[in-house]
Short mmCIF file of C-alpha atoms in Angstrom, two decimals:
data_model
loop_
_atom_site.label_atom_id
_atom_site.label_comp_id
_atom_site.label_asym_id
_atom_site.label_seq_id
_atom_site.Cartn_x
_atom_site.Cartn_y
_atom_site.Cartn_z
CA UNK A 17 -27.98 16.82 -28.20
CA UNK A 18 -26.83 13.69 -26.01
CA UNK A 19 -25.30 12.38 -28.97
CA UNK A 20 -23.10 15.77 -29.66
CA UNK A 21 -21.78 16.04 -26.31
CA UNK A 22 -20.44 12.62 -25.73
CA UNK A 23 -18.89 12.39 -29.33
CA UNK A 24 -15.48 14.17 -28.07
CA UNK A 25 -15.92 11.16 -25.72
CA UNK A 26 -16.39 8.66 -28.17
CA UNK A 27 -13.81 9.54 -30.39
CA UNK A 28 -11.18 9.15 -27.95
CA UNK A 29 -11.84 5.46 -26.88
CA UNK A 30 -9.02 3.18 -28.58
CA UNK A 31 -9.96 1.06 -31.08
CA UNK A 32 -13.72 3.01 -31.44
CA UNK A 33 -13.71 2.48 -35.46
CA UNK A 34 -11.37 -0.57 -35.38
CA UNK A 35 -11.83 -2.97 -38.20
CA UNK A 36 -11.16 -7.14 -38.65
CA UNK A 37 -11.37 -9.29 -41.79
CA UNK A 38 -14.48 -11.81 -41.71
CA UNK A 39 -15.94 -13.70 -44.26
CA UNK A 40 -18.02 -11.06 -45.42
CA UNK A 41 -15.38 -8.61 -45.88
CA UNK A 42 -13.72 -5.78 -43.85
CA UNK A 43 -15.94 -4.93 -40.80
CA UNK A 44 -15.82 -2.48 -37.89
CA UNK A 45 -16.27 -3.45 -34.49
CA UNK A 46 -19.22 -2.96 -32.72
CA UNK A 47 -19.12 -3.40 -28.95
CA UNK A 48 -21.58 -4.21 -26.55
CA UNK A 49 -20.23 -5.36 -23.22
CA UNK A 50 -19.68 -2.01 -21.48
CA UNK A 51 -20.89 -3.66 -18.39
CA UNK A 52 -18.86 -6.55 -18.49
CA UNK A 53 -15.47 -4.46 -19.40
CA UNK A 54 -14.91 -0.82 -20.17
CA UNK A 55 -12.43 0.40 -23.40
CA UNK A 56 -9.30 2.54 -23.02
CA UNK A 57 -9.70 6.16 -23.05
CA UNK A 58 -7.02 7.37 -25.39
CA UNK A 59 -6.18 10.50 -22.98
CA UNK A 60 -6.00 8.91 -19.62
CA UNK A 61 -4.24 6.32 -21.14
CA UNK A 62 -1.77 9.03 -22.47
CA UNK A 63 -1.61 10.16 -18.74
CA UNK A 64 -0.89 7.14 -17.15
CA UNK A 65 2.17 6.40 -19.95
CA UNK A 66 3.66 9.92 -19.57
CA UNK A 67 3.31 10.55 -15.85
CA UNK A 68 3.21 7.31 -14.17
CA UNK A 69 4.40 4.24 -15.58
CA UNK A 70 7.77 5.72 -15.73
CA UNK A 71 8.02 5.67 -11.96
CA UNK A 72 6.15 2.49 -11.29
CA UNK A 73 7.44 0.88 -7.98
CA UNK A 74 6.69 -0.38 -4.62
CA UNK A 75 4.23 1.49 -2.79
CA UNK A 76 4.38 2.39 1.07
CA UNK A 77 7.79 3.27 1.08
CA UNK A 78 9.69 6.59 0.39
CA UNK A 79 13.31 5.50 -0.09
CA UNK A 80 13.59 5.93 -3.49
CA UNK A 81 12.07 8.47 -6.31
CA UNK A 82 9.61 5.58 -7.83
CA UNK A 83 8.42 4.45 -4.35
CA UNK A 84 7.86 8.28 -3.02
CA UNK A 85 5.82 8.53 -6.48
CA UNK A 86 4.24 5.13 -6.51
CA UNK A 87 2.79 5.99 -2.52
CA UNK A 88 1.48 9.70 -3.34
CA UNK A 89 -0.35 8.89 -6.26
CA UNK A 90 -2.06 5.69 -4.60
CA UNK A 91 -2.83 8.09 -1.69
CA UNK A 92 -4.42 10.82 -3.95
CA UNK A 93 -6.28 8.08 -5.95
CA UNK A 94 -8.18 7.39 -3.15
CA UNK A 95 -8.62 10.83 -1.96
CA UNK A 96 -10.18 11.55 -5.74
CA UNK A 97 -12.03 8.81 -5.14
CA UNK A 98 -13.73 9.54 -1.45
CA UNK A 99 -14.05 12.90 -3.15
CA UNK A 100 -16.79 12.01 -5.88
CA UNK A 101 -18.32 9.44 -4.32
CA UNK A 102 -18.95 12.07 -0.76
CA UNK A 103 -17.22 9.56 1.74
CA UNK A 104 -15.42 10.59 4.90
CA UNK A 105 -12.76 9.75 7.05
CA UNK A 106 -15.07 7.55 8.51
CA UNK A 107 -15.31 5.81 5.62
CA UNK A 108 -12.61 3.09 4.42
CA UNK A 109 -11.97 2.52 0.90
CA UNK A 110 -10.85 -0.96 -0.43
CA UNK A 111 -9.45 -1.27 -3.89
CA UNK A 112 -10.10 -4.51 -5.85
CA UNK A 113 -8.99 -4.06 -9.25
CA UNK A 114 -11.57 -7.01 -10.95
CA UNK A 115 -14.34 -5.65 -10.61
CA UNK A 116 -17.94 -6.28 -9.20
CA UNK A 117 -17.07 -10.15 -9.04
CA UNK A 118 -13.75 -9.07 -7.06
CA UNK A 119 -15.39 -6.49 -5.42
CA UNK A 120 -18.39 -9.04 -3.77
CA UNK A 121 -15.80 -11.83 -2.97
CA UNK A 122 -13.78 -9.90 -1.32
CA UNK A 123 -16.21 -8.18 1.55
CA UNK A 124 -17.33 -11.93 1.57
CA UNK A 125 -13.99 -12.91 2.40
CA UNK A 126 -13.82 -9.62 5.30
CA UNK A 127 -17.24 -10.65 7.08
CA UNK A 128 -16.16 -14.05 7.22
CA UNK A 129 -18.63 -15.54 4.90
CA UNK A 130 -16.67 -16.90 2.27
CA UNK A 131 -16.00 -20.86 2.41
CA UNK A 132 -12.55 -21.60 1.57
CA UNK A 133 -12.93 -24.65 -1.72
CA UNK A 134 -10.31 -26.81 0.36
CA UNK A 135 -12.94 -27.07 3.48
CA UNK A 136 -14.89 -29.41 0.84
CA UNK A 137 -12.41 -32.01 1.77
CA UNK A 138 -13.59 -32.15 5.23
CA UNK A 139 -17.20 -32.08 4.14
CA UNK A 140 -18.18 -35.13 6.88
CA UNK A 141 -16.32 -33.55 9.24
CA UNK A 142 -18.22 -30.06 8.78
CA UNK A 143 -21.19 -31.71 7.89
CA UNK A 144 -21.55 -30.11 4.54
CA UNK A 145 -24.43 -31.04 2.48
CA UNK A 146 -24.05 -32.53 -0.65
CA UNK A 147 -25.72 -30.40 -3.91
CA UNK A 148 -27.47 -28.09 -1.79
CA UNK A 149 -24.53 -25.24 -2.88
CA UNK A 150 -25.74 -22.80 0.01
CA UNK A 151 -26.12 -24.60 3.15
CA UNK A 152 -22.15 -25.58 3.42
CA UNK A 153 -21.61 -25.67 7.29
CA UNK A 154 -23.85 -26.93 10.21
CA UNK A 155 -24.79 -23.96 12.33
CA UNK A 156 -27.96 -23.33 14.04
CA UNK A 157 -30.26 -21.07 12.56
CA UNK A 158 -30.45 -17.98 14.10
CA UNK A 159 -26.54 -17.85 13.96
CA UNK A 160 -26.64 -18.23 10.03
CA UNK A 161 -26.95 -14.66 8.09
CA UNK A 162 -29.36 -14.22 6.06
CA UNK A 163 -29.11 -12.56 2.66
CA UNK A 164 -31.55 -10.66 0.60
CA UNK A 165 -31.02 -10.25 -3.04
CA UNK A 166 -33.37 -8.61 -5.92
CA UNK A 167 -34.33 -10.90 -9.11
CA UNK A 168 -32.27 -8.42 -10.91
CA UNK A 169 -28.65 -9.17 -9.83
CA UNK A 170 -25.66 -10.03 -11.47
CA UNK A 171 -24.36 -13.34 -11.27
CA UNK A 172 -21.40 -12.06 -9.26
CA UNK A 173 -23.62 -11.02 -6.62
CA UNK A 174 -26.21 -14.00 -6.83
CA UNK A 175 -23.89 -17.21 -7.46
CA UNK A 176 -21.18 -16.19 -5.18
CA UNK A 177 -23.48 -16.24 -2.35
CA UNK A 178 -24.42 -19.65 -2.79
CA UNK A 179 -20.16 -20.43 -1.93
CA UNK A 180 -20.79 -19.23 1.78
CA UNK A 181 -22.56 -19.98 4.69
CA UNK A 182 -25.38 -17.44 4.51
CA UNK A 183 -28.89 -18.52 3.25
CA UNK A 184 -30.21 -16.72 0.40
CA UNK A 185 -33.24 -14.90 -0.53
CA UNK A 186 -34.61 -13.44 -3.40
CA UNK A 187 -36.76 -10.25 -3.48
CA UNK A 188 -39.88 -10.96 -5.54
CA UNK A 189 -40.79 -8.45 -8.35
CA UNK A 190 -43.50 -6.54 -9.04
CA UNK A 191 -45.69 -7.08 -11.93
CA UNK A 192 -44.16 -4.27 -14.02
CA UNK A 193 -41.02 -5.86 -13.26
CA UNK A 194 -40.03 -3.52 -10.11
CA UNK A 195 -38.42 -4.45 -6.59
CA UNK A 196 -41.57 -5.53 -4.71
CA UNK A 197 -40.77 -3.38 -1.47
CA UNK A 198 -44.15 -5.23 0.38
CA UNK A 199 -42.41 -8.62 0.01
CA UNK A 200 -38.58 -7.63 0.86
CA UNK A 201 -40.79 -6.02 4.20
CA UNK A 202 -41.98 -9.51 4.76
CA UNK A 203 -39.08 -11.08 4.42
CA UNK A 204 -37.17 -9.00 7.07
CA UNK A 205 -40.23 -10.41 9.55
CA UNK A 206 -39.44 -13.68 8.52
CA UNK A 207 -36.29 -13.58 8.97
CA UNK A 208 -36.31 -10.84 12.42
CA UNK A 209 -34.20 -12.98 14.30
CA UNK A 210 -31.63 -13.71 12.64
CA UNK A 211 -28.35 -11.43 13.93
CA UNK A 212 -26.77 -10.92 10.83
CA UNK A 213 -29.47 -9.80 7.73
CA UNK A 214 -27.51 -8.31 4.57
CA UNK A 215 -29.75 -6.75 1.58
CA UNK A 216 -26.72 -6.84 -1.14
CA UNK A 217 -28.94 -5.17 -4.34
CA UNK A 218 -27.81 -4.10 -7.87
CA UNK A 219 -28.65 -0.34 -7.95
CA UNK A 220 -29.27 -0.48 -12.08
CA UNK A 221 -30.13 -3.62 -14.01
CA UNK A 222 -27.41 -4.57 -16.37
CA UNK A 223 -30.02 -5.87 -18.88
CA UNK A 224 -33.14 -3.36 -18.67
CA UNK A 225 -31.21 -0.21 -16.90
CA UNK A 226 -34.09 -0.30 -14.38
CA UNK A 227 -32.97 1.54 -11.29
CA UNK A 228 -33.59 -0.65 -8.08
CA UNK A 229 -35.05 1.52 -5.06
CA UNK A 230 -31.45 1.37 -2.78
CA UNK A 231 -32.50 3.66 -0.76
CA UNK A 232 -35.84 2.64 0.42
CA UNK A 233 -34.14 -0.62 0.21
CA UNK A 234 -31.44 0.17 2.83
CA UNK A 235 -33.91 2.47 5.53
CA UNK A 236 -35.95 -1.42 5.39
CA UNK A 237 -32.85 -3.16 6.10
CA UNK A 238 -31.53 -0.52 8.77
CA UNK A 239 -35.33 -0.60 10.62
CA UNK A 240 -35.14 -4.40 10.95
CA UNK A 241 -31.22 -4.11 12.53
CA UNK A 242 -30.06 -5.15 8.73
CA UNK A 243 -27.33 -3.88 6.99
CA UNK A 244 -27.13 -2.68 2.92
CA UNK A 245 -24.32 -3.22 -0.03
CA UNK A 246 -24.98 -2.22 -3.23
CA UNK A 247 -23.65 -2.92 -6.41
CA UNK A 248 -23.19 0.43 -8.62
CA UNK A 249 -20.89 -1.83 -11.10
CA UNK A 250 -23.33 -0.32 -14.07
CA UNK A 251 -25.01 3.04 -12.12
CA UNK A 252 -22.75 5.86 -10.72
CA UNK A 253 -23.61 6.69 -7.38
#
């Protein structure tokens, strides 16, 4: 039954029963890195070439025809968007366009996490430590965020951390190979007084598909004065 109903699907995507010589002969490609990078859908693809790239222009300005287009269909794309994922006007929207490895450097960059690379020439004078990767500026404890993470993650959201001035722990699993909620718990004790405590969690393993517990994750965070990100790169919300 699954099977049926996404086959219309299937048999849109571009290149779905593409072949390429090898030494064996003629073979079709297979792929397996959804995660990683989606395929063209052949009729939103269609879409885009009909309606929009014709008037591709500068945004934020309504001067000519291509910018008046350009500005109401970036506006409506993130209406849509708010839309199906039940945000507000309370809510702010920021587009990335690389995905979750954009996505994660970027509100590292906002909060003022991120270490710029060229601050490495400076190191004596900021008193960075050499090979410890996470510990890049002096600062006194309690001043230093702390961030939570889930044995789960995707490198994009467990390597980039180690690039900014937060220190970095990682959620403990559970023997069946859970989020062990009992440890994060502990964790947030440890860690009470620090002012700035970030759990940034996957909400689906890439690898297994096991879901990770965001919710119960984020009321933990929120009762120790913590806030939550997660990472729906391979879940929809």
């Amino acid at each position: 039954m699954t099977e049926e109903y996404f086959s219309k699907f299937r048999d849109h995507i571009i290149g779905v029963d593409q072949t390429f010589e090898t030494p064996f002969g003629k073979q079709t490609i297979l792929y397996a890195d959804w995660i990683a990078s989606g395929r063209m859908y052949g009729p939103i693809e269609d879409r885009v070439r009909k309606e929009i790239l014709p008037f591709v222009g500068n945004t934020h300005t309504e001067t000519t025809v291509t910018g008046t287009a350009m500005t109401k269909a970036y506006h409506h794309a993130k209406h849509y968007i708010k839309e199906q994922v039940n945000a507000n006007e309370q809510d702010v929207l920021v587009f990335c366009g690389s995905g979750m490895t954009g996505a994660i450097n970027k509100m590292q960059r906002i909060l003022g996490l991120k270490v710029p690379d060229r601050i490495r020439d400076y190191s004596s004078q900021f008193n960075i430590e050499d090979g410890s990767g996470h510990r890049l500026i002096s600062c006194e404890d309690v001043n230093r965020p702390i961030v939570f993470i889930t044995h789960m993650e995707h490198h994009s959201n467990h390597t980039s951390w180690l690039e900014t001035i937060v220190d970095l722990e990682i959620i403990q699993a559970t023997e069946t190979g859970r989020v062990d909620l009992d440890h994060f718990e502990e964790l947030l004790k440890r860690y009470k007084d620090r002012k700035f405590k970030i759990a940034s969690v996957t909400a689906c393993s890439n690898v297994t598909g096991l879901e990770t517990p965001y919710h119960e994750i984020a009321k933990l965070a929120h009762t120790y004065d913590g806030v939550c990100f997660v990472d729906f790169a391979c879940s929809g919300p």
